[in-house]
Short mmCIF file of C-alpha atoms and ligand atoms in Angstrom, two decimals:
data_model
loop_
_atom_site.label_atom_id
_atom_site.label_comp_id
_atom_site.label_asym_id
_atom_site.label_seq_id
_atom_site.Cartn_x
_atom_site.Cartn_y
_atom_site.Cartn_z
CA MET A 28 6.88 -25.35 6.21
CA VAL A 29 3.79 -23.30 5.51
CA THR A 30 2.69 -20.99 2.75
CA ASP A 31 1.43 -17.72 4.21
CA LEU A 32 -1.80 -16.33 2.81
CA VAL A 33 -1.63 -12.71 3.95
CA TYR A 34 -5.03 -11.11 4.36
CA HIS A 35 -6.67 -8.42 6.52
CA ASP A 36 -10.40 -7.65 6.73
CA ILE A 37 -9.65 -3.96 6.11
CA PHE A 38 -8.64 -4.89 2.55
CA VAL A 39 -12.34 -5.23 1.66
CA GLU A 40 -13.37 -2.04 3.49
CA HIS A 41 -11.49 0.18 1.05
CA VAL A 42 -13.89 1.04 -1.80
CA MET A 43 -12.95 3.30 -4.71
CA SER A 44 -16.49 4.17 -5.84
CA PRO A 45 -19.71 2.16 -6.34
CA GLY A 46 -19.38 -0.18 -9.32
CA HIS A 47 -15.64 0.41 -9.71
CA PRO A 48 -13.85 -2.65 -11.21
CA GLU A 49 -11.14 -2.54 -8.48
CA SER A 50 -13.73 -3.75 -5.98
CA PRO A 51 -13.72 -5.71 -2.71
CA GLU A 52 -15.52 -8.49 -4.62
CA ARG A 53 -12.17 -9.32 -6.21
CA LEU A 54 -10.76 -10.49 -2.89
CA ARG A 55 -14.01 -12.19 -1.84
CA SER A 56 -13.95 -14.20 -5.05
CA ALA A 57 -10.32 -15.22 -4.51
CA LEU A 58 -10.97 -16.24 -0.90
CA ASN A 59 -14.18 -18.13 -1.76
CA SER A 60 -12.38 -20.16 -4.35
CA ILE A 61 -9.51 -20.95 -1.96
CA ARG A 62 -11.97 -21.81 0.82
CA SER A 63 -14.16 -24.02 -1.43
CA ALA A 64 -11.11 -26.06 -2.39
CA GLY A 65 -10.52 -26.72 1.33
CA LEU A 66 -7.15 -24.98 1.38
CA LEU A 67 -7.94 -22.77 4.38
CA ASP A 68 -8.20 -26.00 6.41
CA SER A 69 -4.87 -27.27 5.16
CA GLN A 70 -1.96 -27.50 7.59
CA LYS A 71 0.18 -26.13 4.79
CA VAL A 72 -1.61 -22.78 4.68
CA ASN A 73 -1.16 -20.14 7.36
CA LEU A 74 -3.72 -17.34 7.15
CA LEU A 75 -1.64 -14.40 8.34
CA THR A 76 -3.12 -11.12 9.58
CA PRO A 77 -0.51 -8.45 8.87
CA ASN A 78 0.65 -5.43 10.87
CA ARG A 79 0.62 -1.87 9.55
CA ALA A 80 3.76 -0.91 7.69
CA PRO A 81 5.96 1.39 9.81
CA LEU A 82 5.75 4.91 8.37
CA SER A 83 9.55 5.17 8.45
CA GLU A 84 9.71 2.42 5.83
CA VAL A 85 6.91 3.85 3.71
CA TYR A 86 8.66 7.25 3.68
CA LEU A 87 11.66 5.62 1.97
CA LEU A 88 9.52 5.35 -1.16
CA HIS A 89 6.79 7.96 -0.77
CA GLY A 90 6.74 11.63 0.22
CA LYS A 91 5.51 12.46 3.73
CA GLU A 92 3.19 15.21 2.54
CA TYR A 93 1.74 12.90 -0.07
CA LEU A 94 0.90 10.26 2.53
CA GLU A 95 -0.53 12.82 4.90
CA GLY A 96 -2.77 13.97 2.06
CA ILE A 97 -4.24 10.46 1.76
CA LYS A 98 -4.62 10.26 5.53
CA GLU A 99 -6.45 13.59 5.71
CA LYS A 100 -8.75 12.65 2.83
CA SER A 101 -9.57 9.33 4.55
CA GLU A 102 -10.19 11.01 7.89
CA LYS A 103 -12.63 13.39 6.25
CA GLY A 104 -14.59 10.42 4.90
CA GLY A 105 -13.09 10.23 1.42
CA GLY A 106 -13.95 11.31 -2.10
CA ILE A 107 -12.24 11.65 -5.45
CA TYR A 108 -8.49 11.91 -4.90
CA THR A 109 -6.70 11.92 -8.25
CA MET A 110 -7.96 11.43 -11.79
CA ASP A 111 -8.28 7.65 -11.38
CA THR A 112 -8.20 7.06 -7.63
CA SER A 113 -10.71 7.76 -4.93
CA VAL A 114 -10.59 7.27 -1.20
CA ASN A 115 -12.97 6.26 1.57
CA SER A 116 -12.47 6.39 5.32
CA TYR A 117 -10.57 3.06 5.30
CA THR A 118 -8.20 3.70 2.38
CA TYR A 119 -5.22 5.12 4.28
CA ASP A 120 -5.20 2.28 6.82
CA ALA A 121 -5.87 -0.40 4.20
CA ALA A 122 -2.91 0.83 2.15
CA LEU A 123 -0.65 0.71 5.22
CA TYR A 124 -1.80 -2.81 6.10
CA ALA A 125 -1.26 -3.95 2.49
CA ALA A 126 2.31 -2.64 2.56
CA GLY A 127 2.75 -4.15 6.04
CA GLY A 128 1.56 -7.48 4.64
CA GLY A 129 4.49 -7.50 2.25
CA ILE A 130 6.97 -6.61 4.98
CA ASP A 131 5.61 -9.32 7.32
CA ALA A 132 5.64 -11.87 4.49
CA VAL A 133 9.27 -11.29 3.51
CA ASP A 134 10.33 -11.22 7.19
CA ARG A 135 8.75 -14.61 7.81
CA VAL A 136 10.31 -16.13 4.69
CA MET A 137 13.74 -14.70 5.62
CA HIS A 138 13.41 -16.07 9.17
CA GLY A 139 12.37 -19.50 7.89
CA ASP A 140 8.92 -19.27 9.50
CA ALA A 141 7.21 -19.63 6.12
CA GLU A 142 8.36 -21.15 2.87
CA ASN A 143 6.71 -18.51 0.65
CA ALA A 144 3.64 -16.25 0.64
CA PHE A 145 0.76 -14.79 -1.33
CA VAL A 146 -0.22 -11.29 -0.18
CA LEU A 147 -3.91 -11.09 -1.09
CA CYS A 148 -4.27 -7.35 -0.64
CA ARG A 149 -6.10 -4.19 -1.71
CA PRO A 150 -5.36 -1.48 -2.61
CA PRO A 151 -2.82 -2.71 -5.15
CA GLY A 152 0.52 -0.93 -5.43
CA HIS A 153 2.59 -1.19 -8.60
CA HIS A 154 1.43 2.08 -10.21
CA ALA A 155 1.98 4.21 -7.07
CA GLU A 156 4.86 6.64 -7.50
CA TYR A 157 6.83 8.74 -5.00
CA GLU A 158 4.07 11.28 -4.55
CA LYS A 159 1.38 10.16 -6.90
CA ALA A 160 -1.62 7.91 -6.35
CA PHE A 161 -2.23 6.39 -9.74
CA GLY A 162 -3.98 3.48 -11.44
CA PHE A 163 -6.02 2.49 -8.32
CA CYS A 164 -2.76 2.39 -6.26
CA PHE A 165 -1.61 4.48 -3.25
CA ILE A 166 1.42 2.81 -1.65
CA ASN A 167 3.78 0.60 -3.65
CA ASN A 168 3.59 -2.65 -1.67
CA VAL A 169 6.10 -4.69 -3.69
CA ALA A 170 8.66 -1.85 -3.83
CA ILE A 171 8.46 -1.39 -0.05
CA ALA A 172 9.04 -5.12 0.47
CA ALA A 173 12.07 -4.98 -1.86
CA LYS A 174 13.49 -1.97 0.00
CA HIS A 175 12.88 -3.77 3.32
CA LEU A 176 14.86 -6.79 2.08
CA LEU A 177 17.79 -4.58 1.06
CA GLU A 178 17.80 -2.40 4.19
CA LYS A 179 16.76 -4.75 7.00
CA HIS A 180 18.00 -8.12 5.79
CA ALA A 181 21.10 -7.04 3.85
CA VAL A 182 19.83 -8.92 0.82
CA GLU A 183 21.95 -7.97 -2.21
CA ARG A 184 19.81 -8.82 -5.24
CA VAL A 185 16.01 -8.82 -5.48
CA LEU A 186 14.28 -9.90 -8.70
CA ILE A 187 10.82 -8.41 -9.22
CA VAL A 188 8.74 -10.03 -11.96
CA ASP A 189 5.55 -8.10 -12.73
CA TYR A 190 3.12 -9.98 -14.97
CA ASP A 191 0.12 -7.72 -14.41
CA ALA A 192 -1.30 -6.61 -17.78
CA HIS A 193 -0.37 -2.99 -17.01
CA HIS A 194 3.20 -1.73 -16.78
CA GLY A 195 4.40 -1.43 -13.15
CA ASN A 196 5.59 2.16 -13.63
CA GLY A 197 5.91 2.93 -9.91
CA THR A 198 7.98 -0.16 -9.17
CA GLN A 199 10.23 0.42 -12.18
CA ARG A 200 10.83 4.04 -11.19
CA SER A 201 11.63 3.14 -7.56
CA PHE A 202 14.72 1.19 -8.64
CA TYR A 203 15.48 2.55 -12.11
CA SER A 204 19.05 3.62 -11.22
CA SER A 205 19.84 0.62 -9.03
CA LYS A 206 21.26 -2.81 -9.74
CA ASP A 207 20.14 -4.13 -6.36
CA VAL A 208 16.62 -4.68 -7.69
CA PHE A 209 16.01 -6.14 -11.15
CA TYR A 210 12.60 -5.23 -12.56
CA VAL A 211 11.13 -7.42 -15.33
CA GLY A 212 7.72 -6.33 -16.59
CA LEU A 213 5.53 -8.38 -18.93
CA HIS A 214 2.54 -6.29 -19.93
CA GLN A 215 0.36 -5.07 -22.78
CA ASP A 216 2.14 -2.53 -25.01
CA GLY A 217 1.82 0.98 -23.55
CA ARG A 218 0.71 2.38 -26.91
CA THR A 219 -2.54 0.48 -26.38
CA LEU A 220 -3.07 0.49 -22.60
CA PHE A 221 -2.71 2.53 -19.41
CA PRO A 222 -0.26 3.76 -18.08
CA GLY A 223 1.37 4.26 -21.50
CA SER A 224 4.89 3.32 -20.40
CA GLY A 225 7.10 0.22 -20.14
CA PHE A 226 8.65 0.17 -23.61
CA PRO A 227 11.57 -2.12 -24.54
CA ASN A 228 14.00 0.83 -24.65
CA GLU A 229 13.38 1.50 -20.92
CA ILE A 230 16.32 -0.51 -19.55
CA GLY A 231 17.47 1.50 -16.52
CA MET A 232 19.73 4.49 -15.83
CA GLY A 233 23.26 4.96 -14.52
CA GLU A 234 24.29 1.97 -12.39
CA GLY A 235 20.89 0.47 -13.16
CA VAL A 236 21.37 0.15 -16.92
CA GLY A 237 20.44 -3.39 -17.89
CA TYR A 238 18.55 -4.04 -14.66
CA THR A 239 15.13 -3.17 -16.05
CA ILE A 240 13.47 -5.18 -18.81
CA ASN A 241 10.11 -4.44 -20.39
CA LEU A 242 8.38 -7.06 -22.49
CA ALA A 243 5.67 -4.91 -24.08
CA MET A 244 3.27 -7.45 -25.53
CA TYR A 245 1.10 -6.96 -28.58
CA PRO A 246 -2.66 -7.03 -27.86
CA GLY A 247 -3.79 -10.66 -28.13
CA ALA A 248 -0.54 -12.09 -26.74
CA GLY A 249 -1.28 -15.20 -24.73
CA ASP A 250 0.20 -18.41 -23.37
CA TYR A 251 2.55 -18.97 -26.33
CA SER A 252 4.07 -15.47 -26.16
CA TYR A 253 4.44 -15.54 -22.38
CA ASN A 254 6.00 -19.00 -22.50
CA ARG A 255 8.58 -17.75 -25.01
CA ALA A 256 9.22 -14.65 -22.92
CA PHE A 257 9.87 -16.74 -19.83
CA SER A 258 12.12 -19.31 -21.51
CA GLN A 259 14.10 -16.79 -23.58
CA VAL A 260 14.24 -13.77 -21.28
CA VAL A 261 13.01 -14.24 -17.70
CA GLU A 262 14.77 -17.56 -17.01
CA PRO A 263 18.11 -16.54 -18.59
CA ILE A 264 17.98 -13.21 -16.71
CA ALA A 265 17.44 -15.05 -13.44
CA GLU A 266 20.43 -17.27 -14.20
CA SER A 267 22.60 -14.27 -15.00
CA TYR A 268 21.42 -12.11 -12.06
CA ASN A 269 21.34 -14.90 -9.46
CA PRO A 270 18.77 -13.23 -7.17
CA ASP A 271 18.53 -13.78 -3.41
CA PHE A 272 14.78 -13.21 -3.31
CA ILE A 273 11.93 -13.23 -5.86
CA LEU A 274 9.00 -10.83 -5.57
CA VAL A 275 6.11 -11.14 -7.99
CA SER A 276 3.49 -8.54 -8.91
CA VAL A 277 0.60 -10.81 -9.80
CA GLY A 278 -2.18 -9.44 -11.96
CA TYR A 279 -4.82 -11.60 -13.57
CA ASP A 280 -5.91 -8.84 -15.94
CA GLY A 281 -3.86 -10.43 -18.74
CA HIS A 282 -6.54 -13.13 -18.97
CA PHE A 283 -8.50 -13.06 -22.24
CA MET A 284 -11.76 -12.58 -20.31
CA ASP A 285 -10.56 -9.50 -18.43
CA PRO A 286 -12.82 -6.50 -19.11
CA LEU A 287 -10.07 -3.82 -18.97
CA THR A 288 -7.32 -5.21 -21.22
CA ASN A 289 -6.72 -7.00 -24.54
CA LEU A 290 -4.28 -9.81 -23.77
CA GLY A 291 -4.91 -13.52 -24.35
CA LEU A 292 -3.63 -15.49 -21.35
CA THR A 293 -5.55 -18.46 -19.94
CA THR A 294 -5.48 -19.92 -16.43
CA ALA A 295 -2.98 -22.49 -17.77
CA GLY A 296 -0.74 -19.63 -18.93
CA PHE A 297 -0.76 -18.07 -15.46
CA ALA A 298 -0.08 -21.49 -13.92
CA MET A 299 2.88 -21.93 -16.31
CA MET A 300 4.37 -18.59 -15.18
CA ASN A 301 3.86 -19.44 -11.51
CA THR A 302 5.58 -22.81 -11.95
CA LYS A 303 8.55 -21.19 -13.69
CA LEU A 304 8.81 -18.46 -11.04
CA LYS A 305 8.82 -21.03 -8.27
CA GLN A 306 11.52 -22.97 -10.12
CA ILE A 307 13.57 -19.77 -10.41
CA ALA A 308 13.18 -19.22 -6.65
CA ASN A 309 14.26 -22.80 -5.97
CA SER A 310 17.25 -22.61 -8.32
CA TYR A 311 18.74 -19.32 -7.11
CA ALA A 312 17.02 -18.02 -3.99
CA ASP A 313 16.63 -21.05 -1.76
CA GLY A 314 12.90 -21.06 -2.59
CA ARG A 315 12.30 -17.52 -1.32
CA ILE A 316 9.32 -16.05 -3.22
CA VAL A 317 6.51 -13.71 -2.18
CA CYS A 318 3.64 -12.80 -4.55
CA PHE A 319 1.55 -9.62 -4.34
CA LEU A 320 -1.89 -9.19 -5.83
CA GLU A 321 -2.12 -6.22 -8.19
CA GLY A 322 -4.94 -6.24 -10.80
CA GLY A 323 -7.45 -8.65 -12.32
CA TYR A 324 -11.04 -7.55 -12.89
CA ASN A 325 -12.96 -10.64 -14.02
CA LEU A 326 -14.24 -12.14 -10.76
CA GLU A 327 -14.32 -15.73 -12.01
CA VAL A 328 -10.72 -15.43 -13.22
CA MET A 329 -9.74 -13.91 -9.84
CA GLY A 330 -11.03 -17.06 -8.15
CA MET A 331 -9.44 -19.58 -10.52
CA CYS A 332 -6.05 -17.89 -10.73
CA SER A 333 -5.76 -17.15 -7.00
CA LEU A 334 -6.52 -20.79 -6.23
CA ASN A 335 -3.91 -21.94 -8.75
CA LEU A 336 -1.24 -19.59 -7.39
CA LEU A 337 -1.76 -20.77 -3.83
CA GLN A 338 -1.67 -24.41 -4.96
CA GLU A 339 1.62 -23.79 -6.78
CA LEU A 340 3.16 -22.08 -3.75
CA MET A 341 2.01 -24.97 -1.51
CA GLY A 342 3.51 -27.50 -3.91
CA ILE A 343 0.26 -29.39 -4.51
CA ASP A 344 -1.56 -30.27 -7.75
CA VAL A 345 -2.86 -27.23 -9.59
CA THR A 346 -6.55 -27.45 -10.60
CA SER A 347 -6.98 -27.18 -14.36
CA PHE A 348 -9.82 -25.20 -15.89
CA ASP A 349 -11.17 -25.39 -19.42
CA ASP A 350 -10.75 -21.78 -20.59
CA LYS A 351 -9.17 -21.76 -24.05
CA TYR A 352 -7.73 -19.00 -26.22
CA ASN A 353 -5.80 -19.22 -29.49
CA GLU A 354 -3.10 -16.64 -30.01
CA SER A 355 -2.82 -15.55 -33.65
CA ASN A 356 0.35 -16.14 -35.68
CA ILE A 357 0.75 -12.42 -36.28
CA VAL A 358 0.98 -11.88 -32.53
CA SER A 359 3.40 -14.80 -32.02
CA ASP A 360 5.65 -13.44 -34.78
CA TYR A 361 5.60 -10.00 -33.18
CA THR A 362 6.62 -11.53 -29.83
CA GLU A 363 9.54 -13.41 -31.44
CA LYS A 364 10.88 -10.13 -32.87
CA LEU A 365 10.32 -8.29 -29.59
CA ILE A 366 12.29 -10.96 -27.73
CA GLU A 367 15.12 -10.74 -30.27
CA LYS A 368 15.32 -6.98 -29.75
CA ILE A 369 15.32 -7.33 -25.96
CA ILE A 370 18.09 -9.93 -26.08
CA THR A 371 20.16 -7.69 -28.40
CA ASP A 372 19.70 -4.61 -26.19
CA SER A 373 20.26 -6.29 -22.81
CA PRO A 374 23.81 -6.22 -21.46
CA LEU A 375 22.92 -9.19 -19.21
CA LEU A 376 21.58 -11.55 -21.89
ZN1 ZN B 13 -3.28 -4.25 -14.13
#
């Protein structure tokens, strides 16, 4: 079976503002790296052009007036939209195709047409809330795919792992009171980074208590901390929750070279997480995993990490790079204590 690489040319037409770090160059760099490695010629990769998400499905997670506001702004040629988002004439359509990419990807995996998928999209989605464009995001792509799995495929349990350096506030909020979607976020501590949320005491509400976990990492946390977090929290949670489908919010902004954050991951650290996520999918979800691009603002890192993710999904050797970073003992000790607290507070661990 194939790995779908979901991409639409409109994803590079959406531009926030000249020189903005969330730029079309991010996707060009990812695609160049994948193309240079010859993967676009591989029989194992299916370059999939997505459809627009049906508005009826987008309205399940976003207000109608809110979406019409984005549409109107796009139709008028764009401009500044909210404090940290701006729109051009392609933004509304690009956001609908990005969300549609997620829906098409999970449909094809559920139907057995593809083994797994990487949705290489812009604009990203995990900060978008019900009626708030936020953090360079407009429509929450991963949340819409999760909702689609629950509503259209009668899937019972979806595990979303979000390893972008920023807390996926919009995704968390979409399912905060639900046990049908388990949200695990690994991100830089909100006291030191946008959006200022995603603390360990945010564990869900009502029926959803215990079905949200936030690993708020100390600045400087790298491969060691993330490895511990996966082996002591993410993997045991997957065993306990037994998900039917794995969705991943992929962000390469946790890399030590990223210009917007202060984490310490290397390409090997991202590859480790991808391997473990694929193993989780194989162990519990019959291999069903779809990854969504969120952030990542160093263009070289975008290329290396996107190549590695696609290689992992295809099941071929992952190229190793020579980027090195040493996490300090103070940070590792902090992570150990954080993990202890999360294990103590979680009813599922
Ligand atoms: Zn991010």
